[in-house]
Amino acid sequence: MKKHLLLILLFSVLSLHAEEFRFALITDIHMKADDSLAWQDLERTVEHINRTSGLDFVLVTGDLTEEGDRVSLLRVKELLDLLSIPYYALSGNHETKWSESGSTDFAHIYGSERFNFIHKGIHFLGFGTGPVIRMMDGHVAPQDITWLQKELSATSRPAILVTHYPLLPADVDNWYEVTDAVRAFPVKAFLGGHYHQNKQFFYDGIPAFLSRSNLRDPEDGVGGYSIYELTRDSLFVYEQKWNQEPRKWGGYSLKEVYYTKENTNYLRPDFSVNEEYPEIKENWLASTGSALYASPCLSGDFLYIGDDEGVFSCYSIVDGKREWSFPMGNRIVGTADVAGDQVVFGSADRFIYALNTLDGSLCWKYEAKEPVLGSAKIEDGVVYIGASDQTFRALDLKTGKLKWEYAGVKGYVETRPLVYKNKVIFGAWDNRMYALDKNNGRLCWSWDGGLTRMHFSPAAVWPVATKGKVYFTAPDRVMTALNAETGETVWRTKESMVRETIALSEDQQRVYSKTMQDSVVCYSTLTDHPERIWVTNVGYGYDHAASMPVEKEGVVFGSTKNGIIFALDGKTGELLWKHKVSNSLIGTVCPLNRDECLFTSSSGLIGRLSKKEP
């Protein structure tokens, strides 16, 4: 009780030291490079802010662009640079999910992925909420939470925290980690966007505002932004439409204490599913301290993976101990591959690396023209990997020298390629699936299936093939089978509403995929029409994560965006068990045998699950 009273007293005293001021907030611009309407809307907002007296600065809180591309980001900056007062910008999910740079262009163009400044006694801190590349919920990276606590501790000033996503359970998977981390400090409010509407919330008791989009209101065709006014005792917000009087719509007291250090009265993730399957144990868990968006690569007794801060590491699968690490210039989102004593992967710093598996020493590196977000595949001494320079490459594993390249890809490559017979097969963010001759890189065929939106591309799925057919799924909710030799469509089905996951059974008679709601489906590879063998309700809820199922010794392992790992019988679909390890994205798992698997999480966790006999 004494601690609570001291916290209340501290918050109340600190709130009195801020000077009065006003600032503007622009959010959800959604600029496309060729979109004249979004350009005009932002241009009007910039002109209006420049004509408005008494504003000290501008916050720009995400979704500056529609597709996160460099050209659009630069177009937005061209207009924002016309502001007559300083501005501070954050990325939104449209900058981080669909980004040929792996979300690194934003920091290069705007200076940082975060902002941190003190203005007239108030500490402003802005940070990303993802999701980075992977299709998942919003997520605050563990290194950002550590940074946030460090900066708040350094000043103990009243703070306003700025994000794009709301820190609500339906929007950010680890919202509670953020609110728990900051509730010991005098946080006066969170500000953000994403909903395109004016809303007030409490994030586990902490006041929050969401502001309208800069785009035109569908009801009256008028765009606008927000003006925040900080007085001696309150924080108010106004909607400012072009050439109209500002309209006050919300506010919070700066003197009232809305929350304490305690978090016991707030919603937290439900881990009760683990009580249903007590035989599943977390053999060990290790925290890396950085988000993991790649999936693990296994060789012998060691696991290899790169992280969000650009560090590639080797871990023992016996106890989770880090054996060595190798720092790069930027984040790693692609999954590595291992052959012999070399592990190969790409980085957003534009290089493809080969490291010695024993000590992490550099064997060679190859420079692409743009970030390398694709996962590596090694076959017969050749590394196959795609990049964001619209080029797919084959490199000699021993030397790193280029064997061939195909520069005809129309979008960036994220996936792990499939090597099948004499072809290398992969999708890209241009609606297409490609097949190249693995010996010389010549285009054998490409398929687009009549897809009309970049967002429907079969780009995140890892395709599989057997019996002359290639199988994949895509965000259009369709499972597709193609003739591997010609690229012609054999069949397509939307029966099961699958999305971006596929796996081939060990006997090559079945393919598996997650649906977007609770279930896993199994289709036959023995027919020239879609024949569903079984469907199992796993009960994982809504899921759109591109984490592939994997079969080992007749057991199909799968994972979800909210930390659940599950196992099914491959032939019957019987649910064997499920276990929740976190509330964040689990990448494609690495089964060790039918009873054990390794996993990694965007929360920075690496672990080993084991089925123990009762």
mmCIF file of C-alpha atoms in Angstrom, residues 229-409:
data_model
loop_
_atom_site.group_PDB
_atom_site.id
_atom_site.type_symbol
_atom_site.label_atom_id
_atom_site.label_comp_id
_atom_site.label_asym_id
_atom_site.label_seq_id
_atom_site.Cartn_x
_atom_site.Cartn_y
_atom_site.Cartn_z
ATOM 1 C CA GLU A 229 -3.220 20.129 -26.330
ATOM 2 C CA LEU A 230 -1.354 19.616 -23.077
ATOM 3 C CA THR A 231 -2.423 21.943 -20.277
ATOM 4 C CA ARG A 232 -1.334 22.123 -16.639
ATOM 5 C CA ASP A 233 -3.802 19.443 -15.655
ATOM 6 C CA SER A 234 -5.115 17.706 -18.798
ATOM 7 C CA LEU A 235 -4.342 16.279 -22.227
ATOM 8 C CA PHE A 236 -7.019 17.060 -24.818
ATOM 9 C CA VAL A 237 -7.362 15.963 -28.446
ATOM 10 C CA TYR A 238 -9.088 17.733 -31.341
ATOM 11 C CA GLU A 239 -10.023 16.496 -34.794
ATOM 12 C CA GLN A 240 -8.777 19.010 -37.352
ATOM 13 C CA LYS A 241 -10.385 18.708 -40.778
ATOM 14 C CA TRP A 242 -9.122 20.908 -43.578
ATOM 15 C CA ASN A 243 -10.577 24.414 -43.500
ATOM 16 C CA GLN A 244 -12.838 23.606 -40.568
ATOM 17 C CA GLU A 245 -12.717 24.554 -36.914
ATOM 18 C CA PRO A 246 -11.041 21.965 -34.687
ATOM 19 C CA ARG A 247 -13.460 19.701 -32.793
ATOM 20 C CA LYS A 248 -12.523 18.536 -29.304
ATOM 21 C CA TRP A 249 -13.450 14.890 -28.895
ATOM 22 C CA GLY A 250 -11.458 13.487 -25.969
ATOM 23 C CA GLY A 251 -9.191 14.062 -23.026
ATOM 24 C CA TYR A 252 -7.603 12.649 -19.889
ATOM 25 C CA SER A 253 -6.527 14.256 -16.656
ATOM 26 C CA LEU A 254 -2.799 14.620 -16.017
ATOM 27 C CA LYS A 255 -3.394 14.758 -12.279
ATOM 28 C CA GLU A 256 -5.598 11.709 -11.870
ATOM 29 C CA VAL A 257 -3.785 8.422 -11.397
ATOM 30 C CA TYR A 258 -5.445 5.790 -13.577
ATOM 31 C CA TYR A 259 -3.257 2.804 -12.758
ATOM 32 C CA THR A 260 -0.765 1.351 -10.272
ATOM 33 C CA LYS A 261 2.114 -1.095 -10.500
ATOM 34 C CA GLU A 262 -0.255 -4.000 -9.919
ATOM 35 C CA ASN A 263 -1.503 -5.873 -13.002
ATOM 36 C CA THR A 264 -3.690 -8.522 -11.416
ATOM 37 C CA ASN A 265 -7.006 -7.104 -12.630
ATOM 38 C CA TYR A 266 -6.233 -7.216 -16.330
ATOM 39 C CA LEU A 267 -6.634 -9.822 -19.053
ATOM 40 C CA ARG A 268 -3.645 -12.061 -19.665
ATOM 41 C CA PRO A 269 -3.051 -14.908 -22.161
ATOM 42 C CA ASP A 270 -4.641 -18.230 -21.260
ATOM 43 C CA PHE A 271 -2.143 -21.089 -20.844
ATOM 44 C CA SER A 272 -4.675 -23.556 -19.454
ATOM 45 C CA VAL A 273 -4.368 -25.702 -22.597
ATOM 46 C CA ASN A 274 -1.104 -27.001 -21.115
ATOM 47 C CA GLU A 275 -3.080 -28.623 -18.298
ATOM 48 C CA GLU A 276 -4.885 -30.783 -20.870
ATOM 49 C CA TYR A 277 -1.608 -32.355 -22.030
ATOM 50 C CA PRO A 278 0.634 -32.500 -18.928
ATOM 51 C CA GLU A 279 2.936 -35.014 -20.631
ATOM 52 C CA ILE A 280 4.330 -32.213 -22.838
ATOM 53 C CA LYS A 281 7.199 -30.493 -21.069
ATOM 54 C CA GLU A 282 9.468 -27.592 -21.900
ATOM 55 C CA ASN A 283 12.767 -29.430 -21.720
ATOM 56 C CA TRP A 284 14.574 -26.066 -21.720
ATOM 57 C CA LEU A 285 13.926 -22.447 -22.669
ATOM 58 C CA ALA A 286 16.486 -19.806 -23.615
ATOM 59 C CA SER A 287 15.847 -16.090 -24.108
ATOM 60 C CA THR A 288 17.879 -14.359 -26.809
ATOM 61 C CA GLY A 289 16.742 -10.841 -25.916
ATOM 62 C CA SER A 290 15.898 -10.106 -29.556
ATOM 63 C CA ALA A 291 12.932 -10.939 -31.781
ATOM 64 C CA LEU A 292 13.275 -14.032 -33.966
ATOM 65 C CA TYR A 293 11.405 -13.867 -37.286
ATOM 66 C CA ALA A 294 13.407 -16.573 -39.064
ATOM 67 C CA SER A 295 12.752 -20.256 -38.404
ATOM 68 C CA PRO A 296 15.431 -22.483 -36.868
ATOM 69 C CA CYS A 297 17.814 -24.581 -38.911
ATOM 70 C CA LEU A 298 19.014 -27.835 -37.373
ATOM 71 C CA SER A 299 22.218 -29.790 -37.951
ATOM 72 C CA GLY A 300 23.359 -32.488 -35.557
ATOM 73 C CA ASP A 301 23.252 -31.207 -31.998
ATOM 74 C CA PHE A 302 23.068 -27.558 -32.975
ATOM 75 C CA LEU A 303 20.426 -25.050 -33.986
ATOM 76 C CA TYR A 304 21.243 -22.028 -36.166
ATOM 77 C CA ILE A 305 19.208 -18.830 -36.462
ATOM 78 C CA GLY A 306 19.533 -15.094 -37.129
ATOM 79 C CA ASP A 307 17.711 -12.413 -35.139
ATOM 80 C CA ASP A 308 16.061 -9.024 -35.560
ATOM 81 C CA GLU A 309 19.189 -7.143 -34.507
ATOM 82 C CA GLY A 310 21.328 -8.783 -37.169
ATOM 83 C CA VAL A 311 23.106 -11.382 -35.035
ATOM 84 C CA PHE A 312 23.422 -14.944 -36.312
ATOM 85 C CA SER A 313 23.935 -17.556 -33.591
ATOM 86 C CA CYS A 314 24.479 -21.233 -32.916
ATOM 87 C CA TYR A 315 22.782 -22.905 -29.948
ATOM 88 C CA SER A 316 23.165 -26.336 -28.396
ATOM 89 C CA ILE A 317 19.963 -28.354 -28.639
ATOM 90 C CA VAL A 318 20.977 -30.214 -25.467
ATOM 91 C CA ASP A 319 20.634 -27.237 -23.105
ATOM 92 C CA GLY A 320 20.005 -24.112 -25.196
ATOM 93 C CA LYS A 321 23.451 -22.654 -24.544
ATOM 94 C CA ARG A 322 24.675 -20.160 -27.155
ATOM 95 C CA GLU A 323 27.851 -21.595 -28.675
ATOM 96 C CA TRP A 324 28.837 -18.643 -30.864
ATOM 97 C CA SER A 325 27.419 -15.586 -32.591
ATOM 98 C CA PHE A 326 28.292 -13.480 -35.620
ATOM 99 C CA PRO A 327 26.999 -9.865 -35.920
ATOM 100 C CA MET A 328 25.779 -8.505 -39.254
ATOM 101 C CA GLY A 329 24.814 -5.018 -40.379
ATOM 102 C CA ASN A 330 21.037 -5.519 -40.244
ATOM 103 C CA ARG A 331 18.126 -7.809 -39.385
ATOM 104 C CA ILE A 332 17.879 -11.411 -40.524
ATOM 105 C CA VAL A 333 14.428 -12.733 -41.445
ATOM 106 C CA GLY A 334 15.271 -15.636 -43.764
ATOM 107 C CA THR A 335 15.870 -19.188 -42.573
ATOM 108 C CA ALA A 336 19.367 -20.600 -42.979
ATOM 109 C CA ASP A 337 20.437 -23.933 -44.450
ATOM 110 C CA VAL A 338 23.371 -26.170 -43.500
ATOM 111 C CA ALA A 339 25.570 -28.504 -45.518
ATOM 112 C CA GLY A 340 28.739 -30.027 -44.164
ATOM 113 C CA ASP A 341 30.583 -27.476 -42.065
ATOM 114 C CA GLN A 342 28.898 -24.408 -43.585
ATOM 115 C CA VAL A 343 25.675 -22.573 -42.702
ATOM 116 C CA VAL A 344 24.323 -20.092 -45.276
ATOM 117 C CA PHE A 345 21.753 -17.285 -44.910
ATOM 118 C CA GLY A 346 20.871 -13.807 -46.170
ATOM 119 C CA SER A 347 20.644 -10.504 -44.343
ATOM 120 C CA ALA A 348 18.874 -7.196 -44.863
ATOM 121 C CA ASP A 349 22.366 -5.676 -45.071
ATOM 122 C CA ARG A 350 22.342 -7.015 -48.696
ATOM 123 C CA PHE A 351 24.843 -9.839 -48.133
ATOM 124 C CA ILE A 352 24.573 -13.611 -48.363
ATOM 125 C CA TYR A 353 26.838 -15.183 -45.735
ATOM 126 C CA ALA A 354 28.463 -18.573 -45.266
ATOM 127 C CA LEU A 355 29.826 -19.259 -41.781
ATOM 128 C CA ASN A 356 31.777 -22.163 -40.373
ATOM 129 C CA THR A 357 29.380 -24.214 -38.249
ATOM 130 C CA LEU A 358 32.047 -25.007 -35.649
ATOM 131 C CA ASP A 359 33.108 -21.508 -34.611
ATOM 132 C CA GLY A 360 31.028 -19.011 -36.588
ATOM 133 C CA SER A 361 33.980 -17.715 -38.583
ATOM 134 C CA LEU A 362 33.256 -16.188 -41.989
ATOM 135 C CA CYS A 363 33.834 -18.501 -44.947
ATOM 136 C CA TRP A 364 32.623 -16.052 -47.583
ATOM 137 C CA LYS A 365 29.986 -13.427 -48.294
ATOM 138 C CA TYR A 366 28.321 -12.338 -51.504
ATOM 139 C CA GLU A 367 26.835 -8.871 -52.002
ATOM 140 C CA ALA A 368 23.433 -8.446 -53.649
ATOM 141 C CA LYS A 369 22.081 -5.100 -54.811
ATOM 142 C CA GLU A 370 19.287 -5.023 -52.233
ATOM 143 C CA PRO A 371 18.421 -6.770 -48.932
ATOM 144 C CA VAL A 372 18.333 -10.563 -48.935
ATOM 145 C CA LEU A 373 15.133 -11.663 -47.201
ATOM 146 C CA GLY A 374 14.787 -15.066 -48.838
ATOM 147 C CA SER A 375 15.607 -18.324 -47.070
ATOM 148 C CA ALA A 376 18.507 -20.417 -48.314
ATOM 149 C CA LYS A 377 18.357 -23.887 -49.840
ATOM 150 C CA ILE A 378 21.511 -25.966 -50.378
ATOM 151 C CA GLU A 379 21.508 -28.873 -52.824
ATOM 152 C CA ASP A 380 24.509 -30.735 -54.270
ATOM 153 C CA GLY A 381 27.015 -28.047 -53.323
ATOM 154 C CA VAL A 382 24.910 -25.144 -54.659
ATOM 155 C CA VAL A 383 23.175 -22.417 -52.618
ATOM 156 C CA TYR A 384 19.839 -21.204 -54.023
ATOM 157 C CA ILE A 385 18.453 -17.945 -52.632
ATOM 158 C CA GLY A 386 16.316 -14.988 -53.694
ATOM 159 C CA ALA A 387 16.721 -11.305 -52.829
ATOM 160 C CA SER A 388 14.909 -7.988 -53.057
ATOM 161 C CA ASP A 389 16.810 -6.830 -56.146
ATOM 162 C CA GLN A 390 14.342 -8.895 -58.211
ATOM 163 C CA THR A 391 17.057 -11.484 -58.686
ATOM 164 C CA PHE A 392 17.335 -15.152 -57.818
ATOM 165 C CA ARG A 393 20.853 -16.607 -57.513
ATOM 166 C CA ALA A 394 22.754 -19.858 -57.422
ATOM 167 C CA LEU A 395 26.118 -19.676 -55.628
ATOM 168 C CA ASP A 396 28.891 -22.212 -55.244
ATOM 169 C CA LEU A 397 28.777 -23.436 -51.640
ATOM 170 C CA LYS A 398 32.542 -23.732 -51.214
ATOM 171 C CA THR A 399 33.599 -20.422 -52.714
ATOM 172 C CA GLY A 400 30.503 -18.185 -52.731
ATOM 173 C CA LYS A 401 31.052 -17.445 -56.415
ATOM 174 C CA LEU A 402 28.041 -16.817 -58.605
ATOM 175 C CA LYS A 403 27.067 -19.777 -60.781
ATOM 176 C CA TRP A 404 24.066 -18.065 -62.375
ATOM 177 C CA GLU A 405 21.390 -15.476 -61.691
ATOM 178 C CA TYR A 406 17.885 -14.826 -62.942
ATOM 179 C CA ALA A 407 16.972 -11.130 -62.921
ATOM 180 C CA GLY A 408 13.436 -11.461 -64.249
ATOM 181 C CA VAL A 409 11.574 -11.612 -60.932
#
